[in-house]
mmCIF file of C-alpha atoms in Angstrom:
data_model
loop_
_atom_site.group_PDB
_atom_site.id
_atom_site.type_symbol
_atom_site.label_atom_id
_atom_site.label_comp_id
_atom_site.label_asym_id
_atom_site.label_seq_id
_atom_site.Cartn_x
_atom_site.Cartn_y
_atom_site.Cartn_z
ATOM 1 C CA UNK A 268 63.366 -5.954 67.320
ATOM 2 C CA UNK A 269 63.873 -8.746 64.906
ATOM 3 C CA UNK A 270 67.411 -9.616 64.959
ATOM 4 C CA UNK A 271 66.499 -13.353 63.083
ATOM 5 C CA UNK A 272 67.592 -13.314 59.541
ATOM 6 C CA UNK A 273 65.345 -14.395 57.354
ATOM 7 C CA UNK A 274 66.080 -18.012 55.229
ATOM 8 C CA UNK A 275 66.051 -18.165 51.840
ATOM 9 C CA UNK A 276 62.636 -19.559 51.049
ATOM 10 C CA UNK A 277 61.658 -16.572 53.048
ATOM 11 C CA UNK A 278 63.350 -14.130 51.288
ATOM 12 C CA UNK A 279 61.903 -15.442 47.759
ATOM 13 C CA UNK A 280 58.574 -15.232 49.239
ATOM 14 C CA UNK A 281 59.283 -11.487 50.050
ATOM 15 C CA UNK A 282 60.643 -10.938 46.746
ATOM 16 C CA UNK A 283 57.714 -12.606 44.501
ATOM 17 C CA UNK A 284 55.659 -10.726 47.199
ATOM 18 C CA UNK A 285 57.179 -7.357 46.128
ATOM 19 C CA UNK A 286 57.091 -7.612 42.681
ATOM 20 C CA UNK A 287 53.788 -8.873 42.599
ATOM 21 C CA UNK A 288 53.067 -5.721 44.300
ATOM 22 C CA UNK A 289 54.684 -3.726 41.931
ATOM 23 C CA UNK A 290 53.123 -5.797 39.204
ATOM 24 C CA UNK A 291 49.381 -4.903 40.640
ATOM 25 C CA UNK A 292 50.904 -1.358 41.540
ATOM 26 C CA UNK A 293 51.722 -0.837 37.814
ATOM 27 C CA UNK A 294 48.427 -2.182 36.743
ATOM 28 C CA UNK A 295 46.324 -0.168 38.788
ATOM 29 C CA UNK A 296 48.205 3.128 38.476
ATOM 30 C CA UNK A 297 49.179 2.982 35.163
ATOM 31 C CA UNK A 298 47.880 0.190 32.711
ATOM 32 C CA UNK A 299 44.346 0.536 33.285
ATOM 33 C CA UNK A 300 44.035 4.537 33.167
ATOM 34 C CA UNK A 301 46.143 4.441 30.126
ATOM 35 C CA UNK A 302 44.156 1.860 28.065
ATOM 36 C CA UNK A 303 40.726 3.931 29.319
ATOM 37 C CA UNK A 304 42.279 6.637 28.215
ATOM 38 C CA UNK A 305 43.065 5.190 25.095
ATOM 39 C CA UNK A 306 39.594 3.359 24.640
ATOM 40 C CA UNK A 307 38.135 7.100 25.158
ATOM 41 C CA UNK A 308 39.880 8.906 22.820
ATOM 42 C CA UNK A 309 39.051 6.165 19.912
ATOM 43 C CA UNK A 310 35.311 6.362 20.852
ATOM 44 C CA UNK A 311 35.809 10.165 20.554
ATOM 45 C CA UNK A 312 37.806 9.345 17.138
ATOM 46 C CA UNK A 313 34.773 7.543 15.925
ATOM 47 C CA UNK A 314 32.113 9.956 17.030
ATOM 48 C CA UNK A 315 34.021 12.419 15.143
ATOM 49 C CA UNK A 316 34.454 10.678 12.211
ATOM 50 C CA UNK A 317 30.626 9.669 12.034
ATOM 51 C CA UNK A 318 30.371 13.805 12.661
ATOM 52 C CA UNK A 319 32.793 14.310 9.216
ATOM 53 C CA UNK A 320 30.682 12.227 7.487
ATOM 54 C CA UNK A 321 27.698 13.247 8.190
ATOM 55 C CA UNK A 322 28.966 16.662 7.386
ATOM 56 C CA UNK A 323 30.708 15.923 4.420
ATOM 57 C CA UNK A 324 27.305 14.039 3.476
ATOM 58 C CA UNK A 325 24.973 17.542 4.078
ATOM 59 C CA UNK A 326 27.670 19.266 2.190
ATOM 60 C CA UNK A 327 27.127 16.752 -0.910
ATOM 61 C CA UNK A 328 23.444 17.527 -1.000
ATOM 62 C CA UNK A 329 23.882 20.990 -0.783
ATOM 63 C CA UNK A 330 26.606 21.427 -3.630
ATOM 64 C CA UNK A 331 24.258 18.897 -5.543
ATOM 65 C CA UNK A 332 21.000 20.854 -4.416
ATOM 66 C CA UNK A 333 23.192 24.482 -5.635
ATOM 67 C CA UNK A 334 24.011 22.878 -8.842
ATOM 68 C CA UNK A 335 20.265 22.017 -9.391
ATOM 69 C CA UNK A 336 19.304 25.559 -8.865
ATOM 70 C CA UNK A 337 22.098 27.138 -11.185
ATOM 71 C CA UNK A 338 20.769 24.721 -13.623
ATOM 72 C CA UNK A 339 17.378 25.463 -13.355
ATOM 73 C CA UNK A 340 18.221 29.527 -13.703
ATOM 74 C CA UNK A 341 20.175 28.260 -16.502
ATOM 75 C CA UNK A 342 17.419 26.053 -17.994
ATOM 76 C CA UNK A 343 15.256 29.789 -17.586
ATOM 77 C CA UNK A 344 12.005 28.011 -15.401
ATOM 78 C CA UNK A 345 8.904 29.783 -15.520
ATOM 79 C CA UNK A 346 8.156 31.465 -12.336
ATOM 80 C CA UNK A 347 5.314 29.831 -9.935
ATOM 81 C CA UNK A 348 2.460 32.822 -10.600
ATOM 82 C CA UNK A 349 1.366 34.892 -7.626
ATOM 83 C CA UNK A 350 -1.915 34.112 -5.479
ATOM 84 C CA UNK A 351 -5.116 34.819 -6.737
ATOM 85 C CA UNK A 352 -4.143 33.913 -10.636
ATOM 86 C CA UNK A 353 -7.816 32.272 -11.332
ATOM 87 C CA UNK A 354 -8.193 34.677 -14.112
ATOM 88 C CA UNK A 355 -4.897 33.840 -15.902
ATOM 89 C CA UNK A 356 -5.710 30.390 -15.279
ATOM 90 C CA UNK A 357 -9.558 30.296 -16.730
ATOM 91 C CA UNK A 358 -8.302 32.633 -19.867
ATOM 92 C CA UNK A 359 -5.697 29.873 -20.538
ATOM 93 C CA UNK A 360 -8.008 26.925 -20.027
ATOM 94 C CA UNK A 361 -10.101 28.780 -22.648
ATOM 95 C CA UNK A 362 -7.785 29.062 -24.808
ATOM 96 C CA UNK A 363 -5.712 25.911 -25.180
ATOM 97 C CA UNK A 364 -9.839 23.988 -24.930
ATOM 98 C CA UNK A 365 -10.566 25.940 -27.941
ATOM 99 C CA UNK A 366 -10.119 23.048 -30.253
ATOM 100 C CA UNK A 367 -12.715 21.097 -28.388
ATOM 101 C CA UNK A 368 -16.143 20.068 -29.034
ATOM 102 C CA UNK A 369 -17.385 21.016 -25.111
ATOM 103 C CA UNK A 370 -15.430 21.062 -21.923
ATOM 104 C CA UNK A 371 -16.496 21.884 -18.723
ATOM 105 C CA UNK A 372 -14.679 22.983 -15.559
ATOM 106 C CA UNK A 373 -15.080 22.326 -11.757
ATOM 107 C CA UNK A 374 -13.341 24.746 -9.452
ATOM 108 C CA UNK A 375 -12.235 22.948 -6.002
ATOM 109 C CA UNK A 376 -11.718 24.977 -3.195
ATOM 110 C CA UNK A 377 -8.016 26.447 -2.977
ATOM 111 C CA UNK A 378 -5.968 25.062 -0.080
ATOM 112 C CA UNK A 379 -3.298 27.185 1.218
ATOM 113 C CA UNK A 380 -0.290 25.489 2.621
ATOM 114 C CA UNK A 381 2.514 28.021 3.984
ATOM 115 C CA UNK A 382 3.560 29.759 0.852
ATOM 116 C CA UNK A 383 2.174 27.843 -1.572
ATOM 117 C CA UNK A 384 -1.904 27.989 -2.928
ATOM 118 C CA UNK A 385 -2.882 24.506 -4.588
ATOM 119 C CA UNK A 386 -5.560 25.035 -6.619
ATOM 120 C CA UNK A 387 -7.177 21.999 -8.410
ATOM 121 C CA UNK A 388 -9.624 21.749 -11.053
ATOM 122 C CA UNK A 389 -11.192 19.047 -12.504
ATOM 123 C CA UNK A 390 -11.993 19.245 -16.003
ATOM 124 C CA UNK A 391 -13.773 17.377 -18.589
ATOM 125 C CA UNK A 392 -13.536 17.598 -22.490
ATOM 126 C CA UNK A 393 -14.654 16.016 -25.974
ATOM 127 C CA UNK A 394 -11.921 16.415 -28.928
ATOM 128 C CA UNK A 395 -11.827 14.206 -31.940
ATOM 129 C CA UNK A 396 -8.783 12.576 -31.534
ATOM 130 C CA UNK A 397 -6.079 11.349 -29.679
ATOM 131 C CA UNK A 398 -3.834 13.527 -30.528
ATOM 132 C CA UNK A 399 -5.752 16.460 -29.911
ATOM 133 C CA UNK A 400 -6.637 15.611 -26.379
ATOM 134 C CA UNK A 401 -2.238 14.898 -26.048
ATOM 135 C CA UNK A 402 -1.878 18.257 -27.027
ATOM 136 C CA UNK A 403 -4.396 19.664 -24.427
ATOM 137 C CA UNK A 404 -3.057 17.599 -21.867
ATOM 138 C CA UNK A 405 0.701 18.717 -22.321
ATOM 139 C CA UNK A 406 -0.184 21.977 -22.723
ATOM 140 C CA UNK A 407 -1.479 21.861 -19.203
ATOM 141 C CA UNK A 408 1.280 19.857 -18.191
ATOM 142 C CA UNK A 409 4.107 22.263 -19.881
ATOM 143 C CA UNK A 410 2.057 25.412 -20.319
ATOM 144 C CA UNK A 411 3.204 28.665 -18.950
ATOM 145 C CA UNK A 412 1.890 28.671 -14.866
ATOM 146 C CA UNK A 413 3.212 25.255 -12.933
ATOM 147 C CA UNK A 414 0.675 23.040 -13.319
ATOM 148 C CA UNK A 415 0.432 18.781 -12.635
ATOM 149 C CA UNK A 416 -2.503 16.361 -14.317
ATOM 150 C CA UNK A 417 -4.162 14.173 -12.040
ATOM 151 C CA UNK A 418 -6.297 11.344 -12.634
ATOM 152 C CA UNK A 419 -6.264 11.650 -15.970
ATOM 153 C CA UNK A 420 -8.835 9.145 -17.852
ATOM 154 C CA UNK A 421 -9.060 9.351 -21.586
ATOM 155 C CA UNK A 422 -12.283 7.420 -23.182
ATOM 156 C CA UNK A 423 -11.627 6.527 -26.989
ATOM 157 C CA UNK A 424 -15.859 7.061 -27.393
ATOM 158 C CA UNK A 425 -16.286 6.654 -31.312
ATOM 159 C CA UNK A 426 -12.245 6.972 -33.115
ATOM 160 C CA UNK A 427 -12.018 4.781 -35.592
ATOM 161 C CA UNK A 428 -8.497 2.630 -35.250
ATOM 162 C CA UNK A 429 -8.212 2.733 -39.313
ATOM 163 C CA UNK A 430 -9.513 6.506 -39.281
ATOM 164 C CA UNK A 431 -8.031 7.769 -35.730
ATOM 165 C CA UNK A 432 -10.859 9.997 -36.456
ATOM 166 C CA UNK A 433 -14.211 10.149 -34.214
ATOM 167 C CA UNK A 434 -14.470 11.511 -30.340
ATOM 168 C CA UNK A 435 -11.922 11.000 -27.568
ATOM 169 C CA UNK A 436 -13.623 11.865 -24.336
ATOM 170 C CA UNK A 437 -11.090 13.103 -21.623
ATOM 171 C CA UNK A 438 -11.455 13.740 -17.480
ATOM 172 C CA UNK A 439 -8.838 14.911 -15.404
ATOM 173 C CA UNK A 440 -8.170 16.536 -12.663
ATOM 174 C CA UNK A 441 -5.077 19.500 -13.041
ATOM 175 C CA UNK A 442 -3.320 21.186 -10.138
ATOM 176 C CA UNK A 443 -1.928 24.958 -10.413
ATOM 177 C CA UNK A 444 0.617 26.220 -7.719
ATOM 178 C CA UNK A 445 0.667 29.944 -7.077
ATOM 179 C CA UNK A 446 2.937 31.225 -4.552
ATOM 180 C CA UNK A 447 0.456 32.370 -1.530
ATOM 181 C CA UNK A 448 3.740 34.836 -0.007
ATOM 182 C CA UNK A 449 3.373 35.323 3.670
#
């Protein structure tokens, strides 16, 4: 068909033709699916090193969290009493309130949230000193059923500074937990 040969400008133009072809062939085919490919895999590199670390992360709380409870076997806690310990409870009131002048008790109603029963009482008492109403209040505090003092106010009534001696009126409000089970 063509029997003309083509000049030499023409020819360069078919060469810088051709491997700017190949150049946008190569790109196109190969470059850009590689680098994808490559931008992929460090996304998925990164999502699974966030993954580790979260991971290794829950695994640190839960060695720490295992220690804790070894310790606490090892430190022998008291266990939380059952439901339904008001008995227990008002016996040892009694008893560590013995040393005051008057006390009274009110009884809020017990709340009951999933296996644990709060119950909270607030309590009012007359001692004559301060260091009898410390006593009373750590021995709620650290006595033998799991117990927390609230709004605790302490009125210094009549002690004498020189003395420490007169009345120390106290009102508080302590929290026992008793397991509630199912």
């Amino acid at each position: 068909m063509l029997k003309r040969e083509f000049t030499l400008r023409e020819k360069i133009l078919i060469l810088v033709l051709a491997i700017l072809a190949l150049i946008l062939l190569y790109v196109s085919l190969i470059y850009i699916p590689v680098n994808n490919t490559i931008r992929d895999n460090q996304d998925k590199i990164d999502n699974l090193q966030s993954a580790i670390m979260i991971e290794e992360v829950k695994n640190q709380r839960l060695h720490n969290m295992e220690e804790a409870i070894s310790q606490a076997e090892k430190d022998d806690m008291k266990p939380i009493a059952d439901y339904d310990n008001a008995t227990n409870v008002i016996t040892y009131l009694n008893t560590i309130t013995a040393n005051t002048s008057n006390y009274q008790l009110s009884f809020k109603p017990v709340s009951i949230n999933d296996y644990l029963a709060v119950r909270a009482i607030d309590m009012s008492f007359t001692c004559d000193s301060y260091v009898t109403a410390e006593n009373i209040v750590g021995q709620l505090e650290y006595g033998p059923y799991y117990a927390r003092v609230l709004e605790l106010n302490i009125n210094n009534g009549t002690v004498r500074y020189t003395t420490g001696s007169g009345t120390v009126s106290v009102n508080l409000t302590v929290v026992f937990f008793e397991y509630a089970g199912n």
